[in-house]
mmCIF file of C-alpha atoms and ligand atoms in Angstrom:
data_model
loop_
_atom_site.group_PDB
_atom_site.id
_atom_site.type_symbol
_atom_site.label_atom_id
_atom_site.label_comp_id
_atom_site.label_asym_id
_atom_site.label_seq_id
_atom_site.Cartn_x
_atom_site.Cartn_y
_atom_site.Cartn_z
ATOM 1 C CA MET A 1 -13.469 3.506 22.602
ATOM 2 C CA ASN A 2 -16.420 1.260 23.460
ATOM 3 C CA ASN A 3 -18.901 3.678 21.901
ATOM 4 C CA HIS A 4 -17.176 3.217 18.530
ATOM 5 C CA ILE A 5 -18.426 0.699 16.014
ATOM 6 C CA THR A 6 -16.192 -2.357 15.623
ATOM 7 C CA LEU A 7 -14.629 -3.410 12.312
ATOM 8 C CA GLY A 8 -16.829 -6.498 12.213
ATOM 9 C CA GLU A 9 -19.983 -4.422 12.673
ATOM 10 C CA TYR A 10 -18.769 -1.910 10.070
ATOM 11 C CA ILE A 11 -18.136 -4.622 7.452
ATOM 12 C CA ILE A 12 -21.614 -6.070 7.978
ATOM 13 C CA ASP A 13 -23.338 -2.646 8.079
ATOM 14 C CA ASN A 14 -21.658 -1.626 4.802
ATOM 15 C CA GLN A 15 -21.995 -4.917 2.969
ATOM 16 C CA LYS A 16 -24.775 -3.389 0.858
ATOM 17 C CA GLU A 17 -22.147 -1.064 -0.695
ATOM 18 C CA PHE A 18 -20.552 -4.001 -2.483
ATOM 19 C CA GLN A 19 -22.296 -4.560 -5.790
ATOM 20 C CA TYR A 20 -23.601 -8.090 -6.307
ATOM 21 C CA SER A 21 -22.072 -8.969 -2.950
ATOM 22 C CA SER A 22 -22.528 -12.507 -1.830
ATOM 23 C CA GLY A 23 -20.651 -11.723 1.369
ATOM 24 C CA GLU A 24 -17.442 -13.006 -0.244
ATOM 25 C CA LEU A 25 -15.689 -9.623 -0.078
ATOM 26 C CA SER A 26 -16.788 -9.239 3.556
ATOM 27 C CA ARG A 27 -15.380 -12.667 4.347
ATOM 28 C CA LEU A 28 -12.145 -11.756 2.536
ATOM 29 C CA LEU A 29 -11.785 -8.591 4.628
ATOM 30 C CA SER A 30 -12.544 -10.578 7.788
ATOM 31 C CA SER A 31 -9.851 -13.148 6.969
ATOM 32 C CA ILE A 32 -7.365 -10.301 6.402
ATOM 33 C CA LYS A 33 -8.376 -8.957 9.826
ATOM 34 C CA LEU A 34 -7.624 -12.345 11.425
ATOM 35 C CA ALA A 35 -4.232 -12.699 9.695
ATOM 36 C CA LEU A 36 -3.111 -9.186 10.604
ATOM 37 C CA LYS A 37 -3.891 -9.785 14.273
ATOM 38 C CA VAL A 38 -1.557 -12.808 14.192
ATOM 39 C CA VAL A 39 1.182 -10.815 12.419
ATOM 40 C CA ASN A 40 0.680 -7.881 14.796
ATOM 41 C CA HIS A 41 1.282 -10.169 17.756
ATOM 42 C CA GLU A 42 4.683 -11.240 16.363
ATOM 43 C CA VAL A 43 5.698 -7.763 15.125
ATOM 44 C CA ASN A 44 5.032 -6.310 18.569
ATOM 45 C CA LYS A 45 7.258 -8.838 20.342
ATOM 46 C CA ALA A 46 9.897 -9.143 17.598
ATOM 47 C CA GLY A 47 12.580 -7.922 19.975
ATOM 48 C CA LEU A 48 11.876 -10.730 22.428
ATOM 49 C CA VAL A 49 12.080 -13.792 20.245
ATOM 50 C CA ASP A 50 14.436 -15.110 17.627
ATOM 51 C CA ILE A 51 12.413 -13.655 14.783
ATOM 52 C CA LEU A 52 14.570 -10.654 14.032
ATOM 53 C CA GLY A 53 17.178 -10.305 11.358
ATOM 54 C CA ASP A 54 17.718 -11.920 8.008
ATOM 55 C CA ALA A 55 15.994 -15.133 7.061
ATOM 56 C CA GLY A 56 19.147 -15.960 5.124
ATOM 57 C CA ASP A 57 17.280 -15.911 1.806
ATOM 58 C CA THR A 58 16.370 -13.338 -0.845
ATOM 59 C CA ASN A 59 13.006 -12.681 -2.540
ATOM 60 C CA ILE A 60 12.413 -12.280 -6.267
ATOM 61 C CA GLN A 61 13.323 -8.623 -5.844
ATOM 62 C CA GLY A 62 16.784 -9.753 -4.791
ATOM 63 C CA GLU A 63 16.183 -8.262 -1.339
ATOM 64 C CA ASP A 64 17.326 -10.009 1.829
ATOM 65 C CA GLN A 65 14.199 -11.503 3.376
ATOM 66 C CA GLN A 66 13.756 -10.658 7.031
ATOM 67 C CA LYS A 67 12.440 -13.473 9.221
ATOM 68 C CA LEU A 68 9.310 -11.420 9.881
ATOM 69 C CA ASP A 69 8.830 -10.865 6.129
ATOM 70 C CA VAL A 70 8.725 -14.620 5.627
ATOM 71 C CA TYR A 71 6.566 -15.143 8.715
ATOM 72 C CA ALA A 72 4.026 -12.468 7.710
ATOM 73 C CA ASN A 73 3.828 -13.890 4.194
ATOM 74 C CA GLU A 74 3.228 -17.399 5.546
ATOM 75 C CA VAL A 75 0.454 -16.182 7.872
ATOM 76 C CA PHE A 76 -1.414 -14.269 5.161
ATOM 77 C CA MET A 77 -0.958 -17.000 2.537
ATOM 78 C CA ARG A 78 -2.053 -19.754 4.935
ATOM 79 C CA THR A 79 -5.068 -17.802 6.195
ATOM 80 C CA LEU A 80 -6.260 -16.780 2.734
ATOM 81 C CA VAL A 81 -5.651 -20.183 1.112
ATOM 82 C CA ASN A 82 -7.249 -22.159 3.955
ATOM 83 C CA ARG A 83 -10.367 -20.011 3.904
ATOM 84 C CA GLN A 84 -10.620 -20.522 0.158
ATOM 85 C CA ILE A 85 -12.218 -17.129 -0.330
ATOM 86 C CA ALA A 86 -10.021 -15.669 -3.092
ATOM 87 C CA CYS A 87 -9.369 -17.536 -6.343
ATOM 88 C CA GLY A 88 -5.765 -16.337 -6.477
ATOM 89 C CA ILE A 89 -3.122 -14.554 -4.354
ATOM 90 C CA ALA A 90 0.053 -12.662 -5.306
ATOM 91 C CA SER A 91 2.660 -11.491 -2.815
ATOM 92 C CA GLU A 92 5.896 -9.525 -2.866
ATOM 93 C CA GLU A 93 7.467 -12.566 -1.196
ATOM 94 C CA GLU A 94 6.219 -15.072 -3.809
ATOM 95 C CA ASP A 95 7.879 -15.381 -7.233
ATOM 96 C CA ASP A 96 4.531 -16.002 -8.965
ATOM 97 C CA PHE A 97 0.818 -15.830 -8.089
ATOM 98 C CA VAL A 98 -0.815 -18.737 -6.259
ATOM 99 C CA VAL A 99 -4.048 -20.297 -7.573
ATOM 100 C CA VAL A 100 -6.573 -21.131 -4.832
ATOM 101 C CA GLU A 101 -8.883 -23.976 -5.879
ATOM 102 C CA GLY A 102 -11.828 -23.089 -3.674
ATOM 103 C CA LYS A 103 -14.356 -25.514 -2.209
ATOM 104 C CA ASN A 104 -14.417 -28.917 -3.964
ATOM 105 C CA LYS A 105 -11.773 -27.606 -6.391
ATOM 106 C CA SER A 106 -14.438 -25.436 -8.029
ATOM 107 C CA HIS A 107 -12.357 -22.312 -8.753
ATOM 108 C CA ASP A 108 -15.596 -20.377 -8.333
ATOM 109 C CA ASN A 109 -14.330 -17.603 -6.019
ATOM 110 C CA LYS A 110 -14.561 -14.210 -7.670
ATOM 111 C CA TYR A 111 -11.833 -12.093 -6.051
ATOM 112 C CA ILE A 112 -8.055 -12.004 -6.289
ATOM 113 C CA ILE A 113 -5.760 -10.343 -3.757
ATOM 114 C CA LEU A 114 -2.237 -8.899 -4.011
ATOM 115 C CA MET A 115 -0.152 -8.173 -0.919
ATOM 116 C CA ASP A 116 3.017 -6.740 0.462
ATOM 117 C CA PRO A 117 2.859 -8.759 3.703
ATOM 118 C CA LEU A 118 5.382 -6.647 5.585
ATOM 119 C CA ASP A 119 6.541 -3.401 3.984
ATOM 120 C CA GLY A 120 9.497 -1.497 5.405
ATOM 121 C CA SER A 121 10.793 -4.619 7.116
ATOM 122 C CA SER A 122 14.360 -3.278 7.194
ATOM 123 C CA ASN A 123 13.042 -1.077 10.018
ATOM 124 C CA ILE A 124 12.027 -4.002 12.230
ATOM 125 C CA ASP A 125 15.398 -4.389 13.939
ATOM 126 C CA VAL A 126 15.426 -0.709 14.879
ATOM 127 C CA ASN A 127 11.879 -0.708 16.236
ATOM 128 C CA VAL A 128 10.423 1.616 13.593
ATOM 129 C CA SER A 129 6.829 1.072 12.428
ATOM 130 C CA VAL A 130 6.209 -1.215 9.454
ATOM 131 C CA GLY A 131 3.089 -2.121 7.507
ATOM 132 C CA THR A 132 1.056 -4.586 5.455
ATOM 133 C CA ILE A 133 -0.509 -3.471 2.149
ATOM 134 C CA PHE A 134 -3.276 -5.270 0.218
ATOM 135 C CA SER A 135 -5.195 -4.782 -3.017
ATOM 136 C CA ILE A 136 -8.362 -6.633 -4.126
ATOM 137 C CA TYR A 137 -9.848 -7.042 -7.626
ATOM 138 C CA ARG A 138 -12.743 -8.949 -9.117
ATOM 139 C CA ARG A 139 -11.312 -11.696 -11.365
ATOM 140 C CA VAL A 140 -11.594 -11.238 -15.166
ATOM 141 C CA SER A 141 -11.083 -14.929 -16.008
ATOM 142 C CA PRO A 142 -14.203 -17.165 -16.182
ATOM 143 C CA LEU A 143 -15.625 -18.514 -12.907
ATOM 144 C CA GLY A 144 -14.892 -22.230 -12.557
ATOM 145 C CA THR A 145 -11.446 -21.926 -14.145
ATOM 146 C CA PRO A 146 -8.086 -21.395 -12.381
ATOM 147 C CA ALA A 147 -7.061 -17.756 -11.861
ATOM 148 C CA THR A 148 -4.787 -16.434 -14.616
ATOM 149 C CA LYS A 149 -2.058 -13.777 -14.824
ATOM 150 C CA GLU A 150 -4.586 -11.405 -16.487
ATOM 151 C CA ASP A 151 -6.570 -11.435 -13.232
ATOM 152 C CA PHE A 152 -3.531 -9.852 -11.546
ATOM 153 C CA LEU A 153 -2.472 -7.455 -14.327
ATOM 154 C CA GLN A 154 -5.509 -5.184 -14.084
ATOM 155 C CA PRO A 155 -5.092 -1.378 -13.865
ATOM 156 C CA GLY A 156 -5.438 0.063 -10.365
ATOM 157 C CA ASN A 157 -8.656 1.890 -11.345
ATOM 158 C CA LEU A 158 -10.409 -1.522 -11.276
ATOM 159 C CA GLN A 159 -9.596 -2.260 -7.624
ATOM 160 C CA VAL A 160 -12.697 -3.096 -5.557
ATOM 161 C CA ALA A 161 -10.887 -2.623 -2.226
ATOM 162 C CA ALA A 162 -7.438 -1.740 -0.874
ATOM 163 C CA GLY A 163 -5.908 -1.036 2.485
ATOM 164 C CA TYR A 164 -2.925 -1.083 4.772
ATOM 165 C CA VAL A 165 -2.116 -2.029 8.330
ATOM 166 C CA ILE A 166 0.375 0.117 10.223
ATOM 167 C CA TYR A 167 2.092 -1.651 13.133
ATOM 168 C CA GLY A 168 3.073 1.521 14.978
ATOM 169 C CA THR A 169 2.495 3.068 18.394
ATOM 170 C CA SER A 170 -0.944 1.560 17.855
ATOM 171 C CA THR A 171 -1.994 -0.957 15.226
ATOM 172 C CA MET A 172 -4.391 0.491 12.658
ATOM 173 C CA LEU A 173 -6.216 -0.914 9.651
ATOM 174 C CA VAL A 174 -7.018 1.759 7.033
ATOM 175 C CA TYR A 175 -9.027 0.611 4.000
ATOM 176 C CA SER A 176 -11.521 1.567 1.328
ATOM 177 C CA THR A 177 -14.057 -0.330 -0.776
ATOM 178 C CA GLY A 178 -14.491 2.671 -3.088
ATOM 179 C CA HIS A 179 -16.741 4.651 -0.751
ATOM 180 C CA GLY A 180 -14.180 6.754 1.142
ATOM 181 C CA VAL A 181 -11.435 5.749 3.567
ATOM 182 C CA ASN A 182 -11.905 4.619 7.170
ATOM 183 C CA GLY A 183 -9.339 3.880 9.894
ATOM 184 C CA PHE A 184 -9.763 1.276 12.620
ATOM 185 C CA THR A 185 -7.555 1.067 15.726
ATOM 186 C CA LEU A 186 -6.861 -2.209 17.505
ATOM 187 C CA ASN A 187 -7.620 -2.466 21.207
ATOM 188 C CA PRO A 188 -4.932 -5.071 21.990
ATOM 189 C CA ALA A 189 -6.489 -5.897 25.345
ATOM 190 C CA ILE A 190 -9.487 -7.513 23.648
ATOM 191 C CA GLY A 191 -8.209 -7.981 20.061
ATOM 192 C CA THR A 192 -10.947 -5.802 18.596
ATOM 193 C CA PHE A 193 -10.619 -3.064 15.952
ATOM 194 C CA TYR A 194 -12.746 0.061 16.522
ATOM 195 C CA LEU A 195 -13.628 2.766 13.976
ATOM 196 C CA SER A 196 -11.320 5.559 15.203
ATOM 197 C CA HIS A 197 -10.819 7.597 11.983
ATOM 198 C CA PRO A 198 -14.100 7.739 10.013
ATOM 199 C CA ASN A 199 -14.116 9.220 6.493
ATOM 200 C CA MET A 200 -10.406 10.177 6.359
ATOM 201 C CA LYS A 201 -9.605 13.169 4.128
ATOM 202 C CA PHE A 202 -6.196 13.939 2.605
ATOM 203 C CA PRO A 203 -5.471 17.688 3.170
ATOM 204 C CA GLU A 204 -5.347 19.366 -0.259
ATOM 205 C CA GLU A 205 -2.199 21.245 0.762
ATOM 206 C CA GLY A 206 0.643 20.242 3.051
ATOM 207 C CA ASN A 207 4.111 21.280 4.197
ATOM 208 C CA ILE A 208 5.835 17.911 4.527
ATOM 209 C CA TYR A 209 7.867 16.186 1.818
ATOM 210 C CA SER A 210 9.046 12.592 2.163
ATOM 211 C CA ILE A 211 11.917 11.424 -0.060
ATOM 212 C CA ASN A 212 15.320 9.797 0.446
ATOM 213 C CA GLU A 213 17.476 12.837 -0.281
ATOM 214 C CA GLY A 214 20.571 10.678 0.036
ATOM 215 C CA TYR A 215 20.000 9.824 -3.625
ATOM 216 C CA TYR A 216 19.665 13.500 -4.643
ATOM 217 C CA ILE A 217 22.430 13.473 -7.254
ATOM 218 C CA HIS A 218 20.696 10.524 -8.959
ATOM 219 C CA PHE A 219 17.247 12.180 -9.184
ATOM 220 C CA PRO A 220 15.628 13.489 -12.402
ATOM 221 C CA GLN A 221 16.012 17.267 -12.823
ATOM 222 C CA GLY A 222 12.269 17.741 -12.300
ATOM 223 C CA VAL A 223 12.529 16.225 -8.810
ATOM 224 C CA LYS A 224 15.584 18.385 -8.018
ATOM 225 C CA ASP A 225 13.624 21.480 -9.123
ATOM 226 C CA PHE A 226 10.649 20.475 -6.941
ATOM 227 C CA LEU A 227 12.936 19.952 -3.921
ATOM 228 C CA LYS A 228 14.426 23.425 -4.483
ATOM 229 C CA TYR A 229 10.825 24.767 -4.516
ATOM 230 C CA CYS A 230 10.116 22.967 -1.198
ATOM 231 C CA GLN A 231 13.274 24.349 0.405
ATOM 232 C CA GLU A 232 13.192 28.012 -0.695
ATOM 233 C CA GLU A 233 12.228 30.765 1.768
ATOM 234 C CA LYS A 234 8.892 31.947 0.359
ATOM 235 C CA ASP A 235 5.175 31.859 1.290
ATOM 236 C CA ASP A 236 4.623 28.771 3.492
ATOM 237 C CA ARG A 237 8.049 27.361 2.687
ATOM 238 C CA PRO A 238 10.549 25.914 3.460
ATOM 239 C CA TYR A 239 8.568 22.722 4.068
ATOM 240 C CA SER A 240 9.613 20.038 6.575
ATOM 241 C CA ALA A 241 11.445 16.910 5.445
ATOM 242 C CA ARG A 242 10.058 13.761 7.079
ATOM 243 C CA TYR A 243 11.181 10.333 5.801
ATOM 244 C CA ILE A 244 10.745 7.174 7.863
ATOM 245 C CA GLY A 245 11.804 4.694 5.181
ATOM 246 C CA SER A 246 8.500 2.855 5.596
ATOM 247 C CA LEU A 247 5.955 3.722 2.890
ATOM 248 C CA VAL A 248 2.900 2.942 5.015
ATOM 249 C CA SER A 249 4.174 5.111 7.902
ATOM 250 C CA ASP A 250 5.127 8.064 5.684
ATOM 251 C CA PHE A 251 1.841 7.832 3.775
ATOM 252 C CA HIS A 252 -0.254 7.532 6.950
ATOM 253 C CA ARG A 253 1.353 10.610 8.531
ATOM 254 C CA ASN A 254 0.989 12.616 5.307
ATOM 255 C CA MET A 255 -2.685 11.620 4.930
ATOM 256 C CA ILE A 256 -3.386 12.965 8.418
ATOM 257 C CA LYS A 257 -1.142 16.074 8.339
ATOM 258 C CA GLY A 258 -0.819 16.789 4.603
ATOM 259 C CA GLY A 259 2.297 16.108 2.587
ATOM 260 C CA ILE A 260 3.849 14.351 -0.392
ATOM 261 C CA TYR A 261 5.813 11.102 -0.637
ATOM 262 C CA ILE A 262 8.130 10.643 -3.623
ATOM 263 C CA TYR A 263 10.106 7.627 -4.731
ATOM 264 C CA PRO A 264 11.301 8.701 -8.214
ATOM 265 C CA THR A 265 13.312 6.977 -10.873
ATOM 266 C CA SER A 266 17.039 7.511 -10.516
ATOM 267 C CA SER A 267 20.196 6.413 -12.261
ATOM 268 C CA LYS A 268 20.322 3.702 -9.555
ATOM 269 C CA ALA A 269 16.628 2.707 -9.942
ATOM 270 C CA PRO A 270 15.645 3.462 -13.573
ATOM 271 C CA GLN A 271 12.048 2.243 -13.000
ATOM 272 C CA GLY A 272 11.833 3.504 -9.413
ATOM 273 C CA LYS A 273 11.813 1.107 -6.429
ATOM 274 C CA LEU A 274 8.181 0.671 -5.398
ATOM 275 C CA ARG A 275 6.076 -2.099 -6.962
ATOM 276 C CA LEU A 276 3.010 -1.062 -8.907
ATOM 277 C CA LEU A 277 0.637 -3.892 -8.051
ATOM 278 C CA TYR A 278 0.909 -4.317 -4.286
ATOM 279 C CA GLU A 279 2.392 -1.028 -3.087
ATOM 280 C CA CYS A 280 1.578 1.864 -5.461
ATOM 281 C CA ASN A 281 -1.899 0.847 -6.680
ATOM 282 C CA PRO A 282 -3.444 0.200 -3.239
ATOM 283 C CA ILE A 283 -1.852 3.332 -1.721
ATOM 284 C CA ALA A 284 -2.908 5.381 -4.781
ATOM 285 C CA PHE A 285 -6.477 4.032 -4.416
ATOM 286 C CA LEU A 286 -6.574 5.193 -0.785
ATOM 287 C CA ALA A 287 -5.006 8.545 -1.711
ATOM 288 C CA GLU A 288 -7.672 9.254 -4.340
ATOM 289 C CA GLN A 289 -10.529 7.884 -2.204
ATOM 290 C CA SER A 290 -9.568 10.458 0.468
ATOM 291 C CA GLY A 291 -9.116 13.388 -1.953
ATOM 292 C CA GLY A 292 -5.376 13.067 -2.606
ATOM 293 C CA LEU A 293 -3.524 12.213 -5.808
ATOM 294 C CA ALA A 294 -0.941 9.647 -6.973
ATOM 295 C CA THR A 295 1.076 9.744 -10.224
ATOM 296 C CA ASP A 296 4.287 8.417 -11.700
ATOM 297 C CA GLY A 297 5.344 12.045 -12.149
ATOM 298 C CA TYR A 298 3.291 12.361 -15.326
ATOM 299 C CA LYS A 299 0.062 10.259 -15.212
ATOM 300 C CA ARG A 300 -2.302 8.694 -12.658
ATOM 301 C CA ILE A 301 -0.867 5.548 -11.101
ATOM 302 C CA LEU A 302 -4.341 3.958 -11.271
ATOM 303 C CA ASP A 303 -4.430 4.314 -15.080
ATOM 304 C CA ILE A 304 -1.197 2.381 -15.666
ATOM 305 C CA LYS A 305 -1.802 -0.962 -17.414
ATOM 306 C CA PRO A 306 0.497 -3.449 -15.656
ATOM 307 C CA SER A 307 2.727 -5.740 -17.724
ATOM 308 C CA GLU A 308 4.534 -7.668 -14.989
ATOM 309 C CA LEU A 309 3.578 -8.916 -11.501
ATOM 310 C CA HIS A 310 6.561 -7.277 -9.766
ATOM 311 C CA GLN A 311 7.030 -4.259 -11.996
ATOM 312 C CA ARG A 312 8.295 -1.050 -10.417
ATOM 313 C CA VAL A 313 7.090 2.509 -11.093
ATOM 314 C CA PRO A 314 8.093 5.971 -9.897
ATOM 315 C CA PHE A 315 5.667 7.175 -7.207
ATOM 316 C CA PHE A 316 4.483 10.706 -6.333
ATOM 317 C CA CYS A 317 1.647 10.494 -3.807
ATOM 318 C CA GLY A 318 -0.108 12.770 -1.339
ATOM 319 C CA SER A 319 -1.826 16.149 -1.049
ATOM 320 C CA LYS A 320 -3.387 16.971 -4.413
ATOM 321 C CA LYS A 321 -1.816 20.417 -4.868
ATOM 322 C CA MET A 322 1.655 19.185 -3.829
ATOM 323 C CA VAL A 323 1.556 16.295 -6.308
ATOM 324 C CA GLU A 324 0.315 18.685 -9.035
ATOM 325 C CA LYS A 325 3.237 21.030 -8.264
ATOM 326 C CA ALA A 326 5.739 18.157 -8.445
ATOM 327 C CA ASN A 327 4.187 17.021 -11.748
ATOM 328 C CA TYR A 328 4.529 20.585 -13.073
ATOM 329 C CA TYR A 329 8.289 20.507 -12.501
ATOM 330 C CA MET A 330 8.508 17.000 -14.001
ATOM 331 C CA SER A 331 6.571 18.140 -17.097
ATOM 332 C CA LYS A 332 9.352 20.596 -17.972
ATOM 333 C CA TYR A 333 11.578 17.677 -18.942
ATOM 334 C CA PRO A 334 10.880 14.705 -21.220
ATOM 335 C CA ARG A 335 10.204 11.452 -19.355
ATOM 336 C CA GLY A 336 13.374 9.525 -18.570
ATOM 337 C CA ALA A 337 15.728 12.352 -19.445
ATOM 338 C CA ASN A 338 18.291 14.257 -17.419
ATOM 339 C CA TYR A 339 19.402 12.808 -14.137
HETATM 340 P P1 P6P B 1 14.994 3.531 0.561
HETATM 341 C C1 P6P B 1 10.677 -0.297 2.069
HETATM 342 O O1 P6P B 1 11.681 -1.182 1.566
HETATM 343 C C2 P6P B 1 10.191 0.526 0.895
HETATM 344 O O2 P6P B 1 9.633 -0.321 -0.056
HETATM 345 C C3 P6P B 1 9.197 1.576 1.368
HETATM 346 O O3 P6P B 1 8.423 1.141 2.422
HETATM 347 C C4 P6P B 1 10.092 2.740 1.749
HETATM 348 O O4 P6P B 1 9.451 4.009 1.628
HETATM 349 C C5 P6P B 1 11.242 2.625 0.748
HETATM 350 O O5 P6P B 1 11.294 1.259 0.341
HETATM 351 C C6 P6P B 1 12.564 2.991 1.374
HETATM 352 O O6 P6P B 1 13.539 2.863 0.357
HETATM 353 O O7 P6P B 1 15.706 3.305 -0.757
HETATM 354 O O8 P6P B 1 14.769 5.019 0.833
HETATM 355 O O9 P6P B 1 15.619 2.828 1.730
#
């Protein structure tokens, strides 16, 4: 692994890719790297200390917060606020966005960041991999003024960077600044990330579908028709069903092997479950940067104009031809009809 470039070297070598970069985006990525190493340390020993289980509180989503959810959020918030690099931060675990004043209360930082500090946390107690997801935009509000909600409600096609960390059999950081997708693997012995997966490409085809089929009776007819397509005996089908219940893990496997992840609307989740701003947009950015595709069943996720910080959308993401096939079945029925 020592002949691979480190994450720090990669960020510096590719700094020229960031338009009008003052090094701020590089410093933001470096502070994310620091925070995720701290979170990784706790996630990997969660079974040994009293950091498992419910924190006894619920987040704005009404979900029981796991102790590690709260811990991961505190680490990322503290690291990003203390370094005063972003002008504002939003998190799944925070009701509203947080304004970061910057040096001498100048509000002159130009990036905002949105995060899901620990996605899939219900898997922690059963030792299944979980992840962190982040999304970075250039602010739209004037420099020198506090960040505003408009800074956070930008469409995903304006992201300047996005990535995820997967705390799995190894800890990996996978991110893009709009010039392809690269994966870095942590060498825990020395706390250094090395470029292990350069220029990741989403296979155009795949034979894996990831969806919680337990909700089948609640799915739209278009999803039911697509699942029937996946399961019939013809050509390269039936496909394999693989569903970990951790978006980052299912997406990461599908990006390497080919496949599609679907979290649709249902009569139980009329808007879907996944959040647009800090789950779907960053993952959709990575999907498209590696040659994949992400839609809400009808249109590109990245073209959706957000209206709320924690809004949910249906999510079809993965190998381009598989997502196109799923969209074909969805297009046979008007949006929102027929469960
Ligand atoms: P369900 C985790 O809570 C998450 O947001 C994703 O990581 C995961 O794919 C999905 O929800 C699992 O949801 O309803 O299938 O348990």
